Coordinates of C-alpha atoms and ligand atoms in Angstrom, one line a residue:
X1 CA -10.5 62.2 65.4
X2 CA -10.7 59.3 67.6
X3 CA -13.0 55.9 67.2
X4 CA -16.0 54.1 68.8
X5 CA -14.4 51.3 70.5
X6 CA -14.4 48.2 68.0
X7 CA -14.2 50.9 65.1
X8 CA -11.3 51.3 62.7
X9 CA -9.2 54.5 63.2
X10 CA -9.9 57.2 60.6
X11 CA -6.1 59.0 60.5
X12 CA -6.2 62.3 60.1
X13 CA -9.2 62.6 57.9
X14 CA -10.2 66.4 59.1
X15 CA -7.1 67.2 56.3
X16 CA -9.1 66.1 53.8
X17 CA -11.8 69.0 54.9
X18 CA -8.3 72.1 54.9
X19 CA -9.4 72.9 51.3
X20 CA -13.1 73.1 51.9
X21 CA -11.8 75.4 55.0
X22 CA -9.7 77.4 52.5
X23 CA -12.9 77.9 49.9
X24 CA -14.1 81.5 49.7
X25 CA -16.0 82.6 52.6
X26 CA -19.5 82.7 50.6
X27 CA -18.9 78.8 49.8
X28 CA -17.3 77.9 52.9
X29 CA -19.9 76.3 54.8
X30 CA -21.7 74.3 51.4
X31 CA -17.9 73.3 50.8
X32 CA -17.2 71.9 54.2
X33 CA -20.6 70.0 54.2
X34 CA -19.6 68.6 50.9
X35 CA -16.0 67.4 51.9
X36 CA -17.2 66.0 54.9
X37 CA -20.0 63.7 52.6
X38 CA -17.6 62.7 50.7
X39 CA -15.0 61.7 53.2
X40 CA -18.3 59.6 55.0
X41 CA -19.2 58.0 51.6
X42 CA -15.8 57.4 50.1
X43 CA -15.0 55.4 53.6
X44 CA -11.9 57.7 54.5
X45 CA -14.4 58.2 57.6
X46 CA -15.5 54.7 58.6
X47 CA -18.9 53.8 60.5
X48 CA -18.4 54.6 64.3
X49 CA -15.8 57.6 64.0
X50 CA -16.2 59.9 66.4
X51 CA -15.7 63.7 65.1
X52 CA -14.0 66.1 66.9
X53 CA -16.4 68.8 69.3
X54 CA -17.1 71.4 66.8
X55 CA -14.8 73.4 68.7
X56 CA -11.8 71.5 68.2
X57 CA -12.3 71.3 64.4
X58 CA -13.4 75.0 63.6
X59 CA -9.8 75.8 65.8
X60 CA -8.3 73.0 63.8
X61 CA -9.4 74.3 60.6
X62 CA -9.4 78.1 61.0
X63 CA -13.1 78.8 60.3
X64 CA -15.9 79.6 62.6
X65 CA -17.5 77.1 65.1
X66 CA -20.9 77.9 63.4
X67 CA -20.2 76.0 60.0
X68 CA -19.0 73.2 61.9
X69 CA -22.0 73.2 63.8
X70 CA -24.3 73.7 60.6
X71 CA -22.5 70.8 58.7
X72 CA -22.6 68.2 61.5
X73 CA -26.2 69.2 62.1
X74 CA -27.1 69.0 58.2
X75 CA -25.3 65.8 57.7
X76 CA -27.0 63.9 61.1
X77 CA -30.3 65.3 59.1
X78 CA -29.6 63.3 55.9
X79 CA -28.3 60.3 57.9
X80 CA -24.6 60.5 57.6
X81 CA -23.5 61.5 60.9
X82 CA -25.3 60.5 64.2
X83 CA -25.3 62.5 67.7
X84 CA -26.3 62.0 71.2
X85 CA -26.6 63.9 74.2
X86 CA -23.4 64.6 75.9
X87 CA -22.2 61.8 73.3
X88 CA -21.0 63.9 70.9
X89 CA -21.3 62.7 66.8
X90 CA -19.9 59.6 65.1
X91 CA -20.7 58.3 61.6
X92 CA -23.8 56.5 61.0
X93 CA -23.4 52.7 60.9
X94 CA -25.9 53.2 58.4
X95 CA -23.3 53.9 55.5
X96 CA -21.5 51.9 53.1
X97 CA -19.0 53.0 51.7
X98 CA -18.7 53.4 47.6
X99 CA -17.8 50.9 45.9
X100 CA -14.2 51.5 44.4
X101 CA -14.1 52.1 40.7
X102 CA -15.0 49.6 38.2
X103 CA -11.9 47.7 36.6
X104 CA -11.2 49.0 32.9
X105 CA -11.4 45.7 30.9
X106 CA -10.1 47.4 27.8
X107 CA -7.5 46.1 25.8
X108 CA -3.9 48.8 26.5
X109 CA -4.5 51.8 24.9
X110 CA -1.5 54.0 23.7
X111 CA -2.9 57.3 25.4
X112 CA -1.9 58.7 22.3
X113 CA -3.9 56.3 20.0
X114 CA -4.0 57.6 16.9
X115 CA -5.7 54.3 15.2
X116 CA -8.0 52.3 17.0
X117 CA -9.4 48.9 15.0
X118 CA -12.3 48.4 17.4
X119 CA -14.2 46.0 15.9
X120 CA -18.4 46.3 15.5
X121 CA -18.2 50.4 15.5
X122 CA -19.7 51.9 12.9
X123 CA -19.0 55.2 11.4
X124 CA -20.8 57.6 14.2
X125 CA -20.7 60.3 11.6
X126 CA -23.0 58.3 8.6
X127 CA -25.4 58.7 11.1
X128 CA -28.4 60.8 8.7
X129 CA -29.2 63.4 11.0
X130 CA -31.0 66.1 8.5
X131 CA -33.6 62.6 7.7
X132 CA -33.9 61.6 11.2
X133 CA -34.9 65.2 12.7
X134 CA -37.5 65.4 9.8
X135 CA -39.0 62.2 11.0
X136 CA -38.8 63.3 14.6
X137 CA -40.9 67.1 13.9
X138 CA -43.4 65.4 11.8
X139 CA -43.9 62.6 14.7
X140 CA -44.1 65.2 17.1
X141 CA -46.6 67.1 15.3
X142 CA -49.0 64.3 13.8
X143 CA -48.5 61.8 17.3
X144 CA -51.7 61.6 19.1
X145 CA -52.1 62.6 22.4
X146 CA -53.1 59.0 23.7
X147 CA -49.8 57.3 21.8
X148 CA -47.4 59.3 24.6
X149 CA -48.7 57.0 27.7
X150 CA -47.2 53.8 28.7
X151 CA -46.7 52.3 25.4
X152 CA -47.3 48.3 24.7
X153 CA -44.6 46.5 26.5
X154 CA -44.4 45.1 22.9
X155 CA -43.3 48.4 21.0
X156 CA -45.8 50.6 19.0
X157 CA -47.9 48.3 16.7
X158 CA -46.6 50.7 14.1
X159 CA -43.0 50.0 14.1
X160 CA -44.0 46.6 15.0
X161 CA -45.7 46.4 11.2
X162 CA -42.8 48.2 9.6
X163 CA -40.3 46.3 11.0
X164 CA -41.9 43.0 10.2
X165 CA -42.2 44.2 6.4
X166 CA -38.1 45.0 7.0
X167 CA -37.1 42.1 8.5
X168 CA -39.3 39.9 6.0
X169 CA -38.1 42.0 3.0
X170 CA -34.5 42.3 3.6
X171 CA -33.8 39.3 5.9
X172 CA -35.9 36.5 5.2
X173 CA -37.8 36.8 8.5
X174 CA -41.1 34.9 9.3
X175 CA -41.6 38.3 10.9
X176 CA -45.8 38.3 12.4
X177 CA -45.8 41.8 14.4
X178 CA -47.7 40.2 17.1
X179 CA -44.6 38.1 17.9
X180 CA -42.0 41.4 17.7
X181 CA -40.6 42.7 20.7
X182 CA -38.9 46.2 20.5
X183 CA -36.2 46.6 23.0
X184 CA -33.2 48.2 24.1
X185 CA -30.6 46.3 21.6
X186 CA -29.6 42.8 21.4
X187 CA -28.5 43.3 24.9
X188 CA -31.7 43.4 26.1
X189 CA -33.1 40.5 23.7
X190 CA -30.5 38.4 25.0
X191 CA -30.7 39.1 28.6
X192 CA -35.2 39.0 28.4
X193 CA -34.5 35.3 26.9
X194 CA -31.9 34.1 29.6
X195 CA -34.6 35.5 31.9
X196 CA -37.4 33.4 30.8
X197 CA -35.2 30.5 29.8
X198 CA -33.7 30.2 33.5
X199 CA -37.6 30.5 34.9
X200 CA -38.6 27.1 32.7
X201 CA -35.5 25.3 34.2
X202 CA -32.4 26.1 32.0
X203 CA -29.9 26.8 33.9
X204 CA -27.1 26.9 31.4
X205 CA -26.9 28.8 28.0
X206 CA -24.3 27.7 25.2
X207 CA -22.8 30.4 23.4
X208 CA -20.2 30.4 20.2
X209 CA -16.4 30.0 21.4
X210 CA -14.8 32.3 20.1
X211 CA -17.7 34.8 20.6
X212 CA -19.0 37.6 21.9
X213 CA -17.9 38.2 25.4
X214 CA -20.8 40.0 26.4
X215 CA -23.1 37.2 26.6
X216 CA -21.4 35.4 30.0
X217 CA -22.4 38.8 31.7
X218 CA -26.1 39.0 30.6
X219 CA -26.5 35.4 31.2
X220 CA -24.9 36.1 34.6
X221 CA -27.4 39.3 35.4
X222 CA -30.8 36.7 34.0
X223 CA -29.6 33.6 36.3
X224 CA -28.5 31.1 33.2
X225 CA -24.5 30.1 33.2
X226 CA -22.9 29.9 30.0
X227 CA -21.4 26.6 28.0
X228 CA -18.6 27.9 25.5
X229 CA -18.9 25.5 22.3
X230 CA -16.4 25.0 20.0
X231 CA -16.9 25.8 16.2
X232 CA -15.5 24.1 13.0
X233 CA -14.6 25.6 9.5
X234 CA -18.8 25.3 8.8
X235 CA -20.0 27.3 12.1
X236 CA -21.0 25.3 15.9
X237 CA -19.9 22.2 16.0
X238 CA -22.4 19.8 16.5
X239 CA -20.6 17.0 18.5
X240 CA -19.8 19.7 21.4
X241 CA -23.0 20.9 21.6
X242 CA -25.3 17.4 21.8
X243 CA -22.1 16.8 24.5
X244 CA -23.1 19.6 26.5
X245 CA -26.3 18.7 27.1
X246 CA -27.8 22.7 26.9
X247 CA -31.0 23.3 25.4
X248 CA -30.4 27.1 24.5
X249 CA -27.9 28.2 21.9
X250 CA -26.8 31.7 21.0
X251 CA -25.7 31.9 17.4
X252 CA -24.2 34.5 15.0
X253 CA -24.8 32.3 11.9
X254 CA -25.3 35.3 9.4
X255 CA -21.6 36.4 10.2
X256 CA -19.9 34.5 13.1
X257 CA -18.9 37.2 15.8
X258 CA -15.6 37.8 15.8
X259 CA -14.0 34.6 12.9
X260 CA -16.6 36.3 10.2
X261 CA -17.8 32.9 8.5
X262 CA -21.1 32.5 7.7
X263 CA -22.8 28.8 8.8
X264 CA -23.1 26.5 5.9
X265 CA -26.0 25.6 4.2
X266 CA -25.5 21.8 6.0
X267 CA -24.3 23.2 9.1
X268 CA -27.8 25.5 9.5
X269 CA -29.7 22.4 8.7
X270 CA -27.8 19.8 11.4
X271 CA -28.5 23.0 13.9
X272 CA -32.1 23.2 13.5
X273 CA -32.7 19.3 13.6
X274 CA -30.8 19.7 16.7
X275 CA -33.3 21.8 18.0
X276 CA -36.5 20.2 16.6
X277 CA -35.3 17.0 18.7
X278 CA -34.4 18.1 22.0
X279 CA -37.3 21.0 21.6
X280 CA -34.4 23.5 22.6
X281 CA -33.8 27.3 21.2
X282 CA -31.8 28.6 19.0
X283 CA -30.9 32.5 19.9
X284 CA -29.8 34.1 16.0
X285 CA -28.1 37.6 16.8
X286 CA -28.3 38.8 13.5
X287 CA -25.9 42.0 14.8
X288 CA -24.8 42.7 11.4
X289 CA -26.6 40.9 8.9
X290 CA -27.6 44.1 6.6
X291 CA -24.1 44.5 5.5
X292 CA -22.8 41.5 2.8
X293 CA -20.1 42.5 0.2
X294 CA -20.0 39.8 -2.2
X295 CA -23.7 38.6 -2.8
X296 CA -26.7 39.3 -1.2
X297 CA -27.0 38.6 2.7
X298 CA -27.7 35.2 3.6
X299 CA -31.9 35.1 4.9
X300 CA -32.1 34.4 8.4
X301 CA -31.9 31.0 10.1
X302 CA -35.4 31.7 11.6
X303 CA -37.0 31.8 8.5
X304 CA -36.4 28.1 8.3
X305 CA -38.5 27.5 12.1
X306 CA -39.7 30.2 13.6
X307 CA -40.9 28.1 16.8
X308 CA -37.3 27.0 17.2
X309 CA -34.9 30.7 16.5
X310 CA -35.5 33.3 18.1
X311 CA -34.4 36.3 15.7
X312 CA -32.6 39.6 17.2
X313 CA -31.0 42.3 15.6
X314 CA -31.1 46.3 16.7
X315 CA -30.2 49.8 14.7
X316 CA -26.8 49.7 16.0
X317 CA -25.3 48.9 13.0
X318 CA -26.9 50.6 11.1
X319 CA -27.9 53.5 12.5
X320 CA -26.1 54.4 15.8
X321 CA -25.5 52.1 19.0
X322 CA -26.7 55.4 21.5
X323 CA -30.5 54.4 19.7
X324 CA -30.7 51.6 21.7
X325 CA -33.3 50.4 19.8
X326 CA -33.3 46.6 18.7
X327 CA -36.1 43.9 18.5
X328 CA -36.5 40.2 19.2
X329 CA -38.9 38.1 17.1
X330 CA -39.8 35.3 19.4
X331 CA -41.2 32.0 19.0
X332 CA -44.9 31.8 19.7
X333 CA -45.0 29.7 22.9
X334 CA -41.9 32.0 24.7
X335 CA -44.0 35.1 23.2
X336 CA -45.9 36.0 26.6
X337 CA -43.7 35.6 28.8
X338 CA -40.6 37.7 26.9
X339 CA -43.2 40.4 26.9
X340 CA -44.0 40.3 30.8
X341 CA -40.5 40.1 31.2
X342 CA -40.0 43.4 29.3
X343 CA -43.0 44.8 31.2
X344 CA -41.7 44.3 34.9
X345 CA -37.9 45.7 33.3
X346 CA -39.1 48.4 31.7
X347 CA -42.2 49.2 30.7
X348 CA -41.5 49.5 27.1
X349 CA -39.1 51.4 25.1
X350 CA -39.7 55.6 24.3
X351 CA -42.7 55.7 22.4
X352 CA -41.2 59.1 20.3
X353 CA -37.9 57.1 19.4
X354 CA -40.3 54.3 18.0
X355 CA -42.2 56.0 16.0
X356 CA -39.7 58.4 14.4
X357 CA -38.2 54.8 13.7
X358 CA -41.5 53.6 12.0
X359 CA -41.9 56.3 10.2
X360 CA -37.8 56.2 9.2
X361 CA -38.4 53.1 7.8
X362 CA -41.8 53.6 6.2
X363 CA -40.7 56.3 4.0
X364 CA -37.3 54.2 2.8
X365 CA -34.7 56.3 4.6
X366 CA -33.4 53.3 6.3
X367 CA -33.0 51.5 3.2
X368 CA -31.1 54.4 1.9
X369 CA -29.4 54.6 5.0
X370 CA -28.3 51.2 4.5
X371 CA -27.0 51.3 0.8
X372 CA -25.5 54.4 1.9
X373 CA -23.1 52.7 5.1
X374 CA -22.8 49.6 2.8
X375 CA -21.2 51.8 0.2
X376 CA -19.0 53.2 2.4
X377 CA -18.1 49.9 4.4
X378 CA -16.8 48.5 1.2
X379 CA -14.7 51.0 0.5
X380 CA -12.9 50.7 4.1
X381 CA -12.7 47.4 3.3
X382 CA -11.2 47.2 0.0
X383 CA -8.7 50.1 1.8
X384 CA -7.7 47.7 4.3
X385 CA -7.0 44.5 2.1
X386 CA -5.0 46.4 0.0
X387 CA -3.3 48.0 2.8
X388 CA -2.6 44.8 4.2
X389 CA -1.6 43.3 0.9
X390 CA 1.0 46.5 0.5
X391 CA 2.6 46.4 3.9
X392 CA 2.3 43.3 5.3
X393 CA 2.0 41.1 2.3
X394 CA 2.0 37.5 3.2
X395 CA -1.2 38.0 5.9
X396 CA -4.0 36.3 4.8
X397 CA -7.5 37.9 5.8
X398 CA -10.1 36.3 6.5
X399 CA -14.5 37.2 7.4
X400 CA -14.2 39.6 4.7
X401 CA -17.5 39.2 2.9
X402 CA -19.6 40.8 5.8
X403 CA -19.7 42.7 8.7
X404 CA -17.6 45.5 10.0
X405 CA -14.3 43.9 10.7
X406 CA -12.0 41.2 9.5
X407 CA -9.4 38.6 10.8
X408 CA -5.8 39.0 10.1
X409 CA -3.6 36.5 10.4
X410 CA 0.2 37.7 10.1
X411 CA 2.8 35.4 8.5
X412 CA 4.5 33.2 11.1
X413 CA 8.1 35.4 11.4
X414 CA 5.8 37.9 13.4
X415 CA 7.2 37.2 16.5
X416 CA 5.3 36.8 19.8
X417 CA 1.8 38.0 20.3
X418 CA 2.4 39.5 23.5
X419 CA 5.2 41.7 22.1
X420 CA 3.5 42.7 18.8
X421 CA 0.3 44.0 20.9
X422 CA 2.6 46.1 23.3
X423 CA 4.8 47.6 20.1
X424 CA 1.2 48.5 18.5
X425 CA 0.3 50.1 21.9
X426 CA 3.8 52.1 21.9
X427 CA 3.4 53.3 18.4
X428 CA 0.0 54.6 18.8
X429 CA -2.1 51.8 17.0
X430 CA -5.1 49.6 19.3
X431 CA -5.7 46.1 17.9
X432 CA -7.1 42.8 19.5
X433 CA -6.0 39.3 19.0
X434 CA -8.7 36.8 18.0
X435 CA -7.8 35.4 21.4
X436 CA -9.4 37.8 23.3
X437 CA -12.6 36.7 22.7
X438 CA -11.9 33.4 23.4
X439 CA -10.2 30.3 22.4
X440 CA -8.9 30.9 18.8
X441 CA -7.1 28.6 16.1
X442 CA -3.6 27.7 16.1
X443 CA -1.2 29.1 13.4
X444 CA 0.1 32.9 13.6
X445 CA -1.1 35.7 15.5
X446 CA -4.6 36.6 14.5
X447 CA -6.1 40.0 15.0
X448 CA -9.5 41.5 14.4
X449 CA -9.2 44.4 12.5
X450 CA -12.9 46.9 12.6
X451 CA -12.8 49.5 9.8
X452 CA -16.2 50.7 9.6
X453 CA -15.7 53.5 11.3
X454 CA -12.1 54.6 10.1
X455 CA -11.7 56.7 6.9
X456 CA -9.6 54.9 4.4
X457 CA -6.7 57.3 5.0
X458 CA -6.4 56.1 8.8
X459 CA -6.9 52.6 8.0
X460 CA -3.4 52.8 5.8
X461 CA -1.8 54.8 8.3
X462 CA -2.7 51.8 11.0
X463 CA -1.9 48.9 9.1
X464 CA 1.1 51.3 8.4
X465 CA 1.7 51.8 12.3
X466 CA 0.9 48.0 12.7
X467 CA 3.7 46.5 10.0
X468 CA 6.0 49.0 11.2
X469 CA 5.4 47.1 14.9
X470 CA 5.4 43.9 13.6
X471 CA 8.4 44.4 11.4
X472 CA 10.1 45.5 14.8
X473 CA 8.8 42.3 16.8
X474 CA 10.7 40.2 14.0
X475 CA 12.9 37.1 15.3
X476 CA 16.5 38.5 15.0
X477 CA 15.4 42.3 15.9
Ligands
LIG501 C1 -22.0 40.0 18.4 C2 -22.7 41.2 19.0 N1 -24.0 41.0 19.4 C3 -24.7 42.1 19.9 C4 -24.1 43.3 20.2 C5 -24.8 44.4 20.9 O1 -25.7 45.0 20.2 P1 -26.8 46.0 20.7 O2 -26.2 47.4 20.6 O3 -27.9 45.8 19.7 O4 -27.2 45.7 22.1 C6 -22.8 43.5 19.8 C7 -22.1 44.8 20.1 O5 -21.3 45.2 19.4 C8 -22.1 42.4 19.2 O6 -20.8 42.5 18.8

């Protein structure tokens, strides 16, 4: 094939069409159309490359000058090849290539993995399927006709009530179901408020260091840069954050995402002055606030100034993250423009999803649901401190008391991070240091250990696999 002058050279790319050439004879010419597309969108054929005469390639590939014909005719039809009299035909200028494959962030995974301590997954298989399908017939049967249009960009006033009686009830939520927002998960609360906060002039965001790394990217796709603040042993430090000069905070004070403490009574208090006097925000991504071990769940920072937090939590937790059903409950004077926000984005989540979710909730399921995982998620837990305590005795563990994972911190003689992570990925067990989400505390290598959704038996046989590693990363071995 040879090139428009200024183009690049394609080499050899009619090699790429021999096994379309080779297909059986019924599926030749689809085949051949299809190779070509791809070689067009892939870039292997750049814009401007002039394709051989039919007659050359049909000789070239062994089949009959009337596919050719057909396929350069049906791709100049849908735009990717152009022709001219006595021209011949050349790729459109008009494409762009793909764009190559998205980079795998993920920490190394032994392909072989037998363990993997994710943290935040819960156990995919609690999810109560025989209670959830009841819900979902008798919403199909009793929903009125008028209920399956465009729902309020809000959510259904139904879940809208039962989740305000849930989030008052169980979280300490000033929860008024005019100011609830259903929406696609936290993920979508956070990336509505960094939206509406940017619009009003705030062009940077703080969030938690060490945090969630998801936030940068959501700021990044709602306009908002991020600040990373530094925390103390009582939650955000305060210092940093007056420093910084941000009026927008996001928070995990229930159960800090990824160390595990919760705020401190003083600490929530010094935060919410903060806010009162520079009128800022306070985001509370309460991811994981149904599930607290050792006493019942701290309430809600909101429920101490609603017009200063903005709460959000979703069923991710505690029901399954492919739901991607979550709420925000937003302070009055953000309230209308969250909700045109999440008109324009959306136009409002499914209405049959919400309100097999009202009714899941009305009729107590998703309390029982949610003594059911927390029985469960104490057991994994207790399984994994005593694991610990058996094979690598010396760790100490800490963000126990909550949540779905923990921090372990191995003794000092542990040898090098770098080296214990790749031994773990060699003997088929995935962990992450406390590092990788940020800047994290001196002292040992810390890792965050999820166990939600292991069954005690794997969670011994990957602290198992992981002391066996660790043993091996030794000083002196
Ligand atoms: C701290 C934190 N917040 C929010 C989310 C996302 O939650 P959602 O599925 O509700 O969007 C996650 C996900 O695991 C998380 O770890």
């Amino acid at each position: 094939m040879t090139s428009l002058p200024g183009s690049q050279e394609a080499t050899a790319a009619w090699e790429l069409l021999l096994p379309a050439a080779a297909a059986p004879a019924r599926a030749r010419g689809r085949a051949l159309q299809s190779a070509l597309r791809e070689a067009v969108r892939t870039g292997r054929l750049p814009p401007r490359t002039r394709l051989p005469s039919s007659r050359d390639l049909a000789r070239d590939l062994g089949v009959s000058r009337g596919l050719v014909t057909e396929a350069y005719e049906q791709l100049t039809a849908e735009g990717y090849l152009r022709s001219g009299r006595g021209a011949g035909t050349w790729v459109s200028d008009a494409v762009r290539a793909a764009a190559p494959p998205v980079r795998d962030l993920s920490p190394r995974r032994a392909a072989d993995s037998r363990v993997d301590f994710v943290a935040g997954r819960p156990d995919l298989s609690l999810f109560p399927r025989a209670a959830w399908s009841a819900a979902q017939r008798a919403v199909l049967a009793e929903l009125p006709h008028e209920e399956l249009g465009y729902p309020d960009p809000r959510g259904l006033p139904r879940l809208r009530t039962a989740l305000a009686e849930l989030l008052t009830r169980r979280r300490g939520v000033v929860a008024d179901p005019e100011r609830i927002v259903v929406c696609s998960g936290v993920t979508q609360a956070v990336t509505l408020l960094g939206f509406v906060l940017h619009a009003r002039g705030e062009h940077t965001v703080g969030v938690e260091d060490p945090g969630s790394p998801q936030y940068e990217a959501l700021f990044a796709t709602a306009g908002p840069r991020v600040a990373r603040l530094p925390l103390d042993d009582e939650g955000l430090a305060l210092d940093p954050l007056r420093a910084s000069g941000v009026r927008a905070v996001v928070t995990t004070p229930g159960h800090h995402f990824p160390s595990g403490i919760a705020y401190s009574a003083r600490r929530r208090a010094r935060l919410l002055a903060w806010a009162r006097e520079t009128d800022g925000l306070i985001v509370e991504d309460d991811y994981d606030g149904d599930f607290r071990y050792d006493r019942a769940p701290v309430g809600a920072l909101q429920g101490l100034d609603p017009d200063h937090v903005a709460y959000t939590g979703s069923v991710s937790k505690s029901l399954v993250p492919g739901l991607r059903l979550g709420w925000l409950v937003v302070p009055g004077h953000l309230a209308d423009k969250v909700v045109a926000r999440k008109q324009y984005m959306d136009l409002g989540n499914p209405s049959l999803d919400q309100a097999v979710l009202a009714r899941f909730i009305e009729r107590g399921d998703h309390d029982r649901q949610l003594r059911r995982c927390q029985r469960a998620y104490k057991e994994r837990r207790d399984a994994l401190l005593r694991a610990l305590d058996e094979h690598l005795p010396g760790t100490r563990v800490s963000g126990i008391a909550a949540g779905l994972h923990a921090i372990a911190t191995l003794p000092e003689c542990h040898g090098p991070e770098d080296r214990l992570l790749a031994r773990c990925a060699a003997a088929g067990v995935t962990v992450r240091p406390l590092g990788a989400y940020g800047s994290a505390g001196g002292g040992g290598v810390s890792l965050v250990l999820g166990y939600a959704h292991l069954s005690p038996a794997r969670i011994r046989e990957g602290v198992r696999l992981l002391a066996d590693a660790a043993r091996s990363t030794a000083p002196g071995r």
